[in-house]
Amino acid sequence: AVSVIAWLVEQPWCDGSVGMMGKSWGGFNSLEVAALQPPALKAIITVCSSDDRYSDDVHYKGGCVLSTDMLGWSTTMLAWNARPPDPAVLGESWRDRWLERLEQTPLMVQEWISHQHRDDYWKHGSICEDYSAVQCAVYAVGGWADPYSNAIPRMLSGLTCPRKALIGPWAHEYPQRALPGPQIGFAQECLRWWDYWLKNIENGIMEEPQLRAWMPDSISPSTHYEDRPGRWVAEEKWPPKNNESQTWYLNRNGLNQNVDTDKPMLFPTSQTVGLNAGVWFPMGAAGEFPGDQRSADSGSLCFTSEAFYEGMEILGNPEATVMLSADQTEGLLAARLCDIAPDGSSLLVSWGLLNLTHRNGHENPEALDPGEKFTAKIQLNACAHALKSGHRWRLSLSSAYFPHAWPSSKLTKLKIFPGIDTYLNLPFRKIPQEDTQLADFLEPECSQPLSTEEIRTASRKRTIEHEVIEDCFTLTHRVDNGRFRFVEDGLETEDLSCDSLSLNEDKPLSLKVCCERTAGIGRGDWQTRVEASGTMTATSENFHVTSRLEVFEGDQRLFFRNWDFQVERDQV
């Protein structure tokens, strides 16, 4: 990318100022290239990306293996990397180039699961290791339903370059078409940014508040929203000067602002808390968002406040500090902040994970001393929420969070000790004057997609099965994106996926993750198909992964490869 930028500057049609933008891996790339400081790069827009490749990406969270995405994303990339080049574009060498690439296609999960701590492998791509390396202007954009929302307030606080941020209600998509709505005129917003930083046009964009964010209202829990009610708010600077943290102590009476030293409380040991947590990586499709949390609350240790009759707003990262003990040398803590309506429904506002052996950092984990007290801090995801009058806050704690977190190898019993060291901090927000002075965003503008013909209709299905005799739960997520033909050149594409995760309620070592992917590309008589699959299980000592890649041209199998390996578990 640095070489491409240098080439651009040498072209007669370039005035020497270059901008870079992208979503997801394009957003990651924009941040990492900015840290390399190519002189011509004046500004970037990074959408739905992260500054921390270990703590906030598809592999680990809070030091816990992400069981839903570690193998799933690897299997997706295995299939996508194996798709052929288009002969109409590349010419006669397309098959040789394809076979060459197939021979070199890596199984990414093998590398990821081999780096279980925050080591140089993860630091290499994480700009949070040295924010000062980024000197060009940064516009960070994301959504509260996107898994990378944490990076935006972190970057606003950590970067010293000119910076600005926008967080909507959106999932992992550009703001002009993301769900849930409202969508905005993001193309016009980008143009204002480029005009200012690349053309030196004074348009006032840098005189506006540093952060604009959507403040969602209380709403009934649902696995899909077309729109999230709420309003746009603003903060002149981040962290805000007029916000204050509110401390709520955890005890048998719930969440209170008075310290009360009670007897210790034992966590439930349910291993299937989180079945209705939604997908880790939502794109906004039906069935992807968290449903009513009452079933998860029933398997958790819950602390609920009294009802608020004036309501309240939070903006930032909730954080729980707890005094605990464990009966094993390992364990994990999951925390969920919920909005409890008068009818008892439980709306997930934010959640977080912490591998308790990583309580003092992710680089050098430390085993727990069974029976000994220790303090753990768990930061929940950055969020915004306007609690409605008559509603209550609930903090729910659990020692498992299936399917997101890979379970500890042992059924760990945790105790929590109420008192001065066990509390929840909420980022309470005082409404600033800027909220009433915000200009409206322009209406969304989207280019027309390429014309396509539908060959097979898209479909999706997400099911939970409970085998009662074995007390085994199986979560299955099937997505068929359909098959389409581009009218202009006749190219046909399809993508299908199936993820299945099964776990026995009282057996953390029973977790089995299975992923299947099919990717098809063709035109007329030329048709190709890629089939990738994998399984991941664990013992108390090792992770065991198998994967398979088959590639077909027509009915002939052109390429085949198997992987079968084990990696030692190291405090995860």
XYZ file of C-alpha atoms in Angstrom:
572
model
C 0.000 0.000 0.000
C 2.853 2.384 0.774
C 4.296 1.604 -2.681
C 0.921 2.267 -4.324
C 0.662 5.638 -2.569
C 4.176 6.534 -3.751
C 3.183 5.556 -7.317
C 0.020 7.696 -7.137
C 2.015 10.774 -6.185
C 4.173 10.396 -9.296
C 1.169 10.506 -11.657
C 0.465 13.789 -13.494
C -3.184 13.744 -12.392
C -2.287 13.594 -8.665
C -1.608 16.812 -6.731
C 0.416 14.982 -4.045
C -2.391 14.500 -1.489
C -3.762 10.978 -0.984
C -6.612 9.650 1.169
C -7.335 6.045 2.106
C -10.515 4.415 3.390
C -12.117 1.024 3.865
C -14.477 -1.101 5.931
C -13.471 -4.079 8.063
C -10.114 -5.314 6.716
C -9.991 -2.177 4.549
C -10.383 -0.191 7.778
C -7.660 -2.215 9.478
C -5.379 -1.581 6.493
C -6.076 2.156 6.563
C -4.999 2.360 10.213
C -1.902 0.193 9.762
C -0.761 2.054 6.632
C -1.306 5.379 8.405
C 1.047 4.154 11.147
C 3.745 3.635 8.475
C 3.502 7.373 7.689
C 3.729 7.529 3.883
C 4.278 11.283 3.335
C 1.462 11.747 0.811
C -1.206 10.148 3.027
C -3.009 13.146 4.479
C -6.135 11.520 5.921
C -7.997 8.215 6.322
C -11.545 7.050 6.986
C -11.626 3.740 8.868
C -15.021 2.004 9.093
C -15.846 -0.948 11.398
C -12.223 -1.701 12.288
C -10.056 -2.213 15.348
C -6.887 -0.768 16.814
C -6.265 -3.977 18.805
C -5.881 -7.261 16.924
C -5.775 -9.394 20.091
C -8.450 -7.989 22.375
C -10.918 -6.782 19.743
C -10.999 -9.045 16.722
C -12.474 -12.381 15.612
C -9.975 -14.522 17.541
C -9.986 -13.618 21.258
C -11.956 -11.371 23.586
C -10.878 -10.663 27.137
C -8.330 -13.475 26.747
C -11.097 -15.978 25.861
C -11.120 -17.912 22.589
C -14.102 -16.805 20.482
C -15.592 -20.202 19.733
C -18.122 -18.779 17.260
C -15.590 -17.028 15.018
C -12.080 -18.427 15.547
C -12.786 -21.450 13.347
C -15.672 -19.890 11.422
C -13.715 -16.960 10.010
C -10.760 -19.223 9.202
C -13.053 -21.558 7.255
C -14.600 -18.611 5.403
C -11.173 -17.340 4.383
C -10.056 -20.844 3.410
C -12.960 -20.994 0.941
C -12.582 -17.430 -0.337
C -8.818 -17.722 -0.856
C -9.421 -20.862 -2.907
C -11.783 -19.249 -5.433
C -10.384 -19.081 -8.976
C -9.316 -16.031 -10.976
C -11.651 -15.156 -13.845
C -10.280 -16.482 -17.186
C -12.006 -13.586 -18.948
C -9.812 -11.216 -16.923
C -6.536 -13.083 -16.433
C -6.337 -15.018 -19.704
C -4.838 -18.428 -20.458
C -2.643 -18.568 -17.347
C -5.645 -18.524 -14.996
C -5.537 -22.249 -14.093
C -1.785 -22.308 -13.412
C -2.101 -19.225 -11.241
C -5.070 -20.779 -9.435
C -3.212 -24.028 -8.678
C -0.190 -22.043 -7.496
C -2.364 -20.104 -5.070
C -4.156 -23.244 -3.868
C -0.825 -24.837 -2.956
C 0.026 -21.793 -0.830
C -3.392 -21.196 0.790
C -2.879 -21.248 4.572
C -5.203 -22.515 7.284
C -5.376 -19.338 9.338
C -6.772 -20.891 12.512
C -3.517 -22.832 12.905
C -1.603 -19.573 13.340
C -4.269 -17.872 15.432
C -4.698 -20.689 17.987
C -0.904 -20.944 18.299
C -0.759 -17.371 19.672
C -3.035 -17.546 22.712
C -1.553 -14.540 24.515
C -0.898 -10.942 23.538
C 2.474 -11.463 21.847
C 4.356 -9.835 18.970
C 2.146 -11.605 16.427
C -0.858 -9.541 17.564
C 1.044 -6.396 18.468
C 2.360 -6.132 14.915
C -1.011 -5.115 13.496
C -2.310 -3.159 16.513
C -1.885 0.606 16.333
C -2.812 0.825 20.032
C 0.775 -0.263 20.727
C 1.924 3.207 19.581
C -0.828 5.679 18.792
C 1.763 8.400 18.106
C 2.807 6.567 14.927
C -0.446 7.722 13.291
C 0.027 11.368 12.320
C -2.442 11.907 9.462
C -6.073 12.848 10.154
C -8.353 9.945 11.182
C -12.143 9.684 10.825
C -13.259 6.562 12.747
C -16.743 5.261 11.938
C -18.718 2.332 13.298
C -21.929 1.126 14.925
C -23.086 -0.015 18.350
C -24.182 -3.351 16.843
C -20.728 -3.861 15.292
C -18.178 -5.906 17.289
C -15.480 -3.237 16.755
C -17.228 -0.334 18.519
C -14.698 -0.382 21.401
C -11.921 0.855 19.140
C -13.549 4.220 18.413
C -13.531 5.800 21.906
C -10.126 4.211 22.501
C -8.696 5.856 19.384
C -10.267 9.222 20.219
C -8.521 9.062 23.598
C -5.219 7.602 22.403
C -4.507 9.325 19.092
C -2.863 12.759 19.085
C -3.456 13.474 15.367
C -6.537 15.392 14.133
C -9.447 13.010 14.640
C -13.182 12.687 14.474
C -15.643 9.851 15.092
C -19.151 8.722 14.199
C -21.038 5.835 15.835
C -24.529 4.930 14.658
C -26.909 2.137 15.648
C -25.479 0.056 12.828
C -24.084 -3.450 12.407
C -21.012 -4.246 10.249
C -21.817 -2.141 7.194
C -21.385 1.312 5.658
C -23.745 3.898 7.241
C -25.655 4.679 4.029
C -27.102 1.143 3.948
C -26.457 -0.391 7.396
C -29.097 -1.921 9.660
C -30.606 -1.080 11.989
C -31.444 2.401 10.727
C -31.500 5.287 10.531
C -29.048 5.370 7.648
C -27.282 8.637 6.769
C -25.697 10.383 3.779
C -22.294 8.887 4.458
C -20.950 9.544 0.946
C -21.596 13.241 1.475
C -19.937 13.094 4.900
C -16.861 11.476 3.337
C -16.756 14.166 0.647
C -16.696 16.877 3.302
C -13.761 15.080 4.986
C -11.783 14.708 1.753
C -12.505 18.289 0.685
C -11.065 19.588 3.939
C -8.005 17.354 4.240
C -7.071 16.796 0.586
C -8.215 20.055 -1.039
C -7.883 22.506 1.878
C -11.504 23.600 1.495
C -12.733 25.262 4.689
C -16.130 23.641 5.313
C -16.274 23.627 9.116
C -16.050 19.858 9.549
C -13.243 20.088 12.110
C -15.099 22.738 14.111
C -17.897 20.269 14.837
C -17.998 17.989 17.922
C -15.292 15.334 17.936
C -17.854 12.528 18.396
C -21.360 12.129 17.061
C -23.191 9.055 18.307
C -26.657 7.527 18.198
C -28.324 7.351 21.618
C -30.707 4.343 21.447
C -33.909 4.387 23.484
C -35.339 1.537 25.530
C -37.102 -0.908 23.217
C -38.522 -4.439 23.397
C -35.855 -7.117 22.787
C -35.843 -8.545 19.258
C -33.457 -10.565 17.103
C -33.883 -8.022 14.284
C -34.508 -4.305 13.972
C -35.101 -2.323 10.816
C -34.639 0.828 12.902
C -33.565 1.658 16.460
C -35.473 4.551 18.027
C -33.247 7.217 19.520
C -31.514 10.475 18.644
C -28.133 11.833 17.614
C -25.955 13.221 20.413
C -22.531 14.845 20.407
C -19.427 15.235 22.561
C -17.133 18.183 21.913
C -14.108 16.142 23.065
C -13.461 12.576 24.151
C -13.270 11.627 26.904
C -16.029 14.119 27.725
C -15.455 16.729 30.409
C -19.031 16.832 31.663
C -19.585 13.090 32.102
C -19.203 11.308 35.379
C -19.009 7.669 36.391
C -21.740 6.404 38.700
C -20.796 3.607 41.103
C -23.297 0.904 41.959
C -22.416 -1.746 44.549
C -23.398 -5.386 44.087
C -25.120 -7.164 46.976
C -28.075 -9.386 47.764
C -30.443 -6.444 47.373
C -29.257 -5.822 43.807
C -27.481 -2.708 42.519
C -27.215 -0.048 45.213
C -25.229 3.132 45.722
C -24.570 2.197 49.335
C -21.920 -0.348 50.314
C -23.318 -3.433 52.025
C -21.013 -6.247 53.118
C -22.960 -9.488 52.711
C -21.988 -13.112 52.810
C -20.378 -14.390 49.579
C -22.662 -15.596 46.804
C -22.040 -18.627 44.592
C -22.336 -18.356 40.807
C -24.619 -20.760 38.928
C -22.529 -23.193 36.870
C -24.687 -23.235 33.747
C -22.495 -23.706 30.670
C -25.119 -22.613 28.140
C -25.736 -19.043 29.298
C -25.671 -16.958 26.139
C -27.635 -19.146 23.742
C -29.705 -16.077 22.859
C -26.700 -13.728 22.631
C -27.021 -13.352 18.867
C -24.087 -13.605 16.478
C -20.739 -12.044 17.354
C -20.392 -10.549 13.873
C -23.832 -9.243 12.836
C -24.414 -7.749 9.407
C -27.939 -6.682 10.343
C -29.759 -9.705 8.885
C -32.818 -11.293 10.485
C -32.100 -13.385 13.583
C -28.614 -11.989 14.257
C -29.265 -9.670 17.223
C -29.620 -10.765 20.878
C -33.107 -11.743 21.954
C -34.778 -11.393 25.354
C -32.147 -12.084 28.015
C -34.451 -13.551 30.654
C -33.368 -17.108 29.929
C -29.695 -16.107 30.231
C -30.452 -14.133 33.397
C -31.966 -17.284 34.928
C -28.563 -18.995 34.649
C -26.610 -16.012 35.968
C -26.010 -14.139 39.194
C -28.119 -11.002 38.720
C -28.001 -7.626 40.415
C -30.938 -5.345 39.591
C -31.482 -1.697 40.498
C -34.661 0.025 41.566
C -36.678 1.610 38.763
C -35.536 5.030 37.519
C -38.405 7.458 37.126
C -36.381 10.242 35.532
C -34.484 7.921 33.217
C -30.771 8.257 32.580
C -28.259 8.082 29.715
C -24.922 6.295 29.486
C -22.210 6.695 26.850
C -18.905 4.811 26.998
C -17.642 1.562 28.521
C -19.410 0.165 31.607
C -16.922 -1.591 33.887
C -17.451 -4.088 36.695
C -14.923 -4.642 39.489
C -15.523 -7.748 41.576
C -13.887 -9.562 44.469
C -13.981 -13.278 43.677
C -12.648 -16.682 44.635
C -12.536 -19.857 42.539
C -12.248 -23.552 43.360
C -10.030 -24.191 40.301
C -6.851 -22.693 38.833
C -8.799 -21.259 35.882
C -12.146 -19.734 35.045
C -13.880 -17.008 33.062
C -16.226 -14.189 33.888
C -18.955 -12.923 31.566
C -20.863 -9.737 32.330
C -24.039 -8.418 30.696
C -25.676 -5.040 31.271
C -29.413 -5.188 30.571
C -32.360 -2.794 30.489
C -35.238 -4.348 32.447
C -38.698 -3.176 31.406
C -41.726 -3.119 33.738
C -42.988 -6.317 32.056
C -39.747 -8.099 33.012
C -38.267 -8.296 29.510
C -34.473 -8.005 29.478
C -32.775 -6.009 26.684
C -29.031 -6.549 26.231
C -27.225 -3.184 26.268
C -23.600 -4.321 26.573
C -21.490 -7.338 27.477
C -17.888 -8.311 28.182
C -15.635 -11.307 28.787
C -12.586 -11.891 30.974
C -10.436 -15.004 31.159
C -9.631 -14.860 34.877
C -6.081 -16.120 34.382
C -5.649 -12.905 32.305
C -6.922 -10.677 35.135
C -3.543 -8.886 35.364
C -2.907 -8.691 31.617
C -2.986 -10.732 28.421
C 0.782 -11.123 27.934
C 1.643 -13.221 31.001
C -1.432 -15.009 32.386
C -1.378 -16.218 35.985
C -3.174 -19.287 37.323
C -5.726 -18.747 40.090
C -5.052 -19.897 43.641
C -8.065 -22.071 44.543
C -9.945 -20.626 47.506
C -7.973 -17.361 47.538
C -9.712 -14.028 47.009
C -8.711 -11.841 44.066
C -9.995 -8.748 42.313
C -10.957 -8.719 38.642
C -11.995 -5.830 36.396
C -14.127 -6.582 33.367
C -14.770 -3.890 30.794
C -18.011 -4.201 28.863
C -18.354 -3.106 25.246
C -18.662 0.599 24.503
C -22.320 1.504 24.250
C -24.910 4.261 24.439
C -28.342 3.846 25.970
C -31.164 6.047 27.218
C -32.913 4.159 30.026
C -36.620 4.855 29.907
C -38.565 6.051 32.934
C -39.799 3.069 34.973
C -37.004 0.778 33.720
C -34.162 -0.744 35.741
C -30.518 -1.653 35.176
C -29.408 -5.250 35.651
C -25.844 -6.567 35.786
C -25.772 -10.318 35.116
C -22.603 -12.294 35.850
C -21.859 -15.852 34.735
C -18.916 -18.241 34.629
C -19.618 -19.237 31.000
C -20.929 -17.575 27.841
C -21.727 -20.148 25.178
C -21.527 -19.827 22.220
C -19.210 -16.772 22.189
C -16.573 -17.879 24.737
C -14.762 -21.213 24.643
C -15.463 -22.740 28.078
C -12.814 -23.224 30.733
C -11.513 -26.776 30.794
C -12.988 -27.357 34.257
C -16.385 -26.672 35.784
C -15.216 -23.777 37.937
C -17.282 -22.605 40.904
C -16.940 -18.867 41.485
C -17.882 -16.926 44.616
C -18.443 -13.177 44.680
C -17.795 -11.125 47.811
C -19.983 -8.007 48.164
C -18.387 -4.914 49.664
C -16.267 -1.917 48.792
C -14.359 -3.883 46.101
C -17.414 -5.192 44.220
C -19.181 -2.588 42.112
C -20.347 -1.467 38.675
C -19.260 1.809 37.098
C -21.693 3.256 34.573
C -20.574 6.079 32.245
C -23.422 8.424 33.168
C -23.919 11.271 30.693
C -25.064 14.802 31.356
C -26.799 16.152 28.276
C -24.642 18.950 26.805
C -25.902 21.962 24.905
C -24.332 20.598 21.692
C -27.096 17.966 21.485
C -29.645 20.644 20.613
C -27.454 22.339 18.006
C -26.628 19.423 15.726
C -27.151 19.738 11.999
C -29.029 16.869 10.385
C -27.130 14.389 8.260
C -28.043 14.386 4.590
C -30.172 11.637 3.075
C -28.388 8.378 2.106
C -27.028 8.166 -1.421
C -26.085 4.753 -2.800
C -24.801 3.833 -6.230
C -26.960 1.393 -8.149
C -25.747 -2.203 -7.736
C -24.739 -4.155 -10.811
C -27.728 -5.762 -12.513
C -28.153 -9.423 -11.573
C -30.462 -12.327 -12.336
C -31.505 -14.595 -9.474
C -30.727 -18.272 -10.058
C -31.387 -19.477 -6.494
C -33.168 -17.511 -3.774
C -31.230 -16.613 -0.625
C -32.330 -18.082 2.730
C -31.134 -18.319 6.325
C -32.040 -20.335 9.398
C -30.854 -20.190 13.028
C -32.023 -22.940 15.387
C -31.395 -24.137 18.943
C -31.943 -27.844 19.655
C -32.004 -29.350 23.150
C -31.427 -33.100 23.435
C -32.969 -33.628 26.855
C -31.532 -37.037 27.829
C -27.897 -35.975 27.320
C -28.760 -32.360 28.226
C -26.948 -31.268 25.075
C -27.636 -27.985 23.290
C -26.863 -27.506 19.605
C -26.891 -24.096 17.952
C -26.988 -24.186 14.135
C -26.741 -21.198 11.811
C -27.285 -21.809 8.075
C -26.925 -19.067 5.492
C -27.489 -19.453 1.758
C -26.718 -16.142 0.073
C -28.341 -17.465 -3.105
C -26.863 -17.790 -6.570
C -26.806 -14.802 -8.920
C -25.694 -14.043 -12.461
C -24.277 -10.626 -13.337
C -26.121 -9.453 -16.427
C -23.199 -7.545 -17.931
C -20.710 -10.409 -18.250
C -22.601 -13.564 -17.232
C -20.462 -14.326 -14.167
C -22.292 -16.456 -11.575
C -21.524 -16.504 -7.841
C -22.808 -18.230 -4.731
C -21.839 -18.560 -1.068
C -23.264 -20.981 1.496
C -22.285 -21.516 5.127
C -23.292 -23.647 8.094
C -21.954 -23.311 11.640
C -22.932 -25.822 14.303
C -21.881 -25.637 17.969
C -22.881 -28.320 20.473
C -22.268 -28.452 24.241
C -23.453 -30.601 27.135
C -24.759 -28.457 29.979
C -22.401 -29.760 32.678
C -19.427 -30.807 30.500
C -17.248 -27.873 29.355
C -14.935 -30.236 27.443
C -17.848 -31.443 25.297
C -17.904 -28.335 23.076
C -17.629 -29.151 19.373
C -17.606 -26.509 16.658
C -18.247 -27.529 13.039
C -18.074 -25.115 10.101
C -18.870 -25.677 6.414
C -18.463 -23.268 3.510
C -19.228 -23.543 -0.213
C -18.210 -20.888 -2.746
C -19.137 -21.164 -6.408
C -17.992 -19.091 -9.391
C -18.749 -19.807 -13.041
C -19.840 -18.593 -16.429
C -21.649 -20.713 -19.003
C -19.871 -24.093 -19.355
C -17.043 -22.965 -17.034
C -18.132 -23.734 -13.456
C -16.062 -24.041 -10.275
C -16.880 -24.945 -6.682
C -14.890 -24.690 -3.457
C -15.867 -26.711 -0.386
C -14.148 -25.957 2.940
C -14.955 -27.443 6.331
C -13.480 -27.745 9.802
C -14.045 -28.990 13.327
C -12.580 -27.775 16.607
C -12.684 -29.496 19.998
C -10.580 -29.359 23.144
C -9.345 -31.465 26.018
C -7.974 -30.000 29.220
C -4.515 -30.066 27.596
C -4.986 -29.350 23.870
C -7.103 -27.816 21.144
C -7.727 -30.230 18.273
C -8.526 -28.876 14.814
C -9.274 -30.664 11.553
C -9.954 -28.922 8.250
C -10.604 -29.997 4.703
C -10.435 -28.185 1.371
C -11.824 -29.578 -1.910
C -11.814 -27.619 -5.160
C -13.752 -28.630 -8.292
C -13.710 -27.502 -11.900
C -16.949 -28.842 -13.305
C -17.347 -32.351 -11.883
C -13.586 -32.957 -11.646
C -11.839 -32.532 -8.308
C -8.864 -30.315 -9.042
C -7.372 -29.962 -5.558
C -7.679 -31.617 -2.151
C -6.007 -31.033 1.212
C -6.554 -32.120 4.827
C -5.257 -30.550 8.053
C -5.232 -32.341 11.406
C -3.283 -30.841 14.302
C -3.256 -30.159 18.032
C -2.078 -27.070 19.907
C -1.447 -27.026 23.640
C -3.883 -24.969 25.724
C -2.015 -22.258 27.583
C -4.247 -20.515 30.137
C -7.218 -20.222 27.740
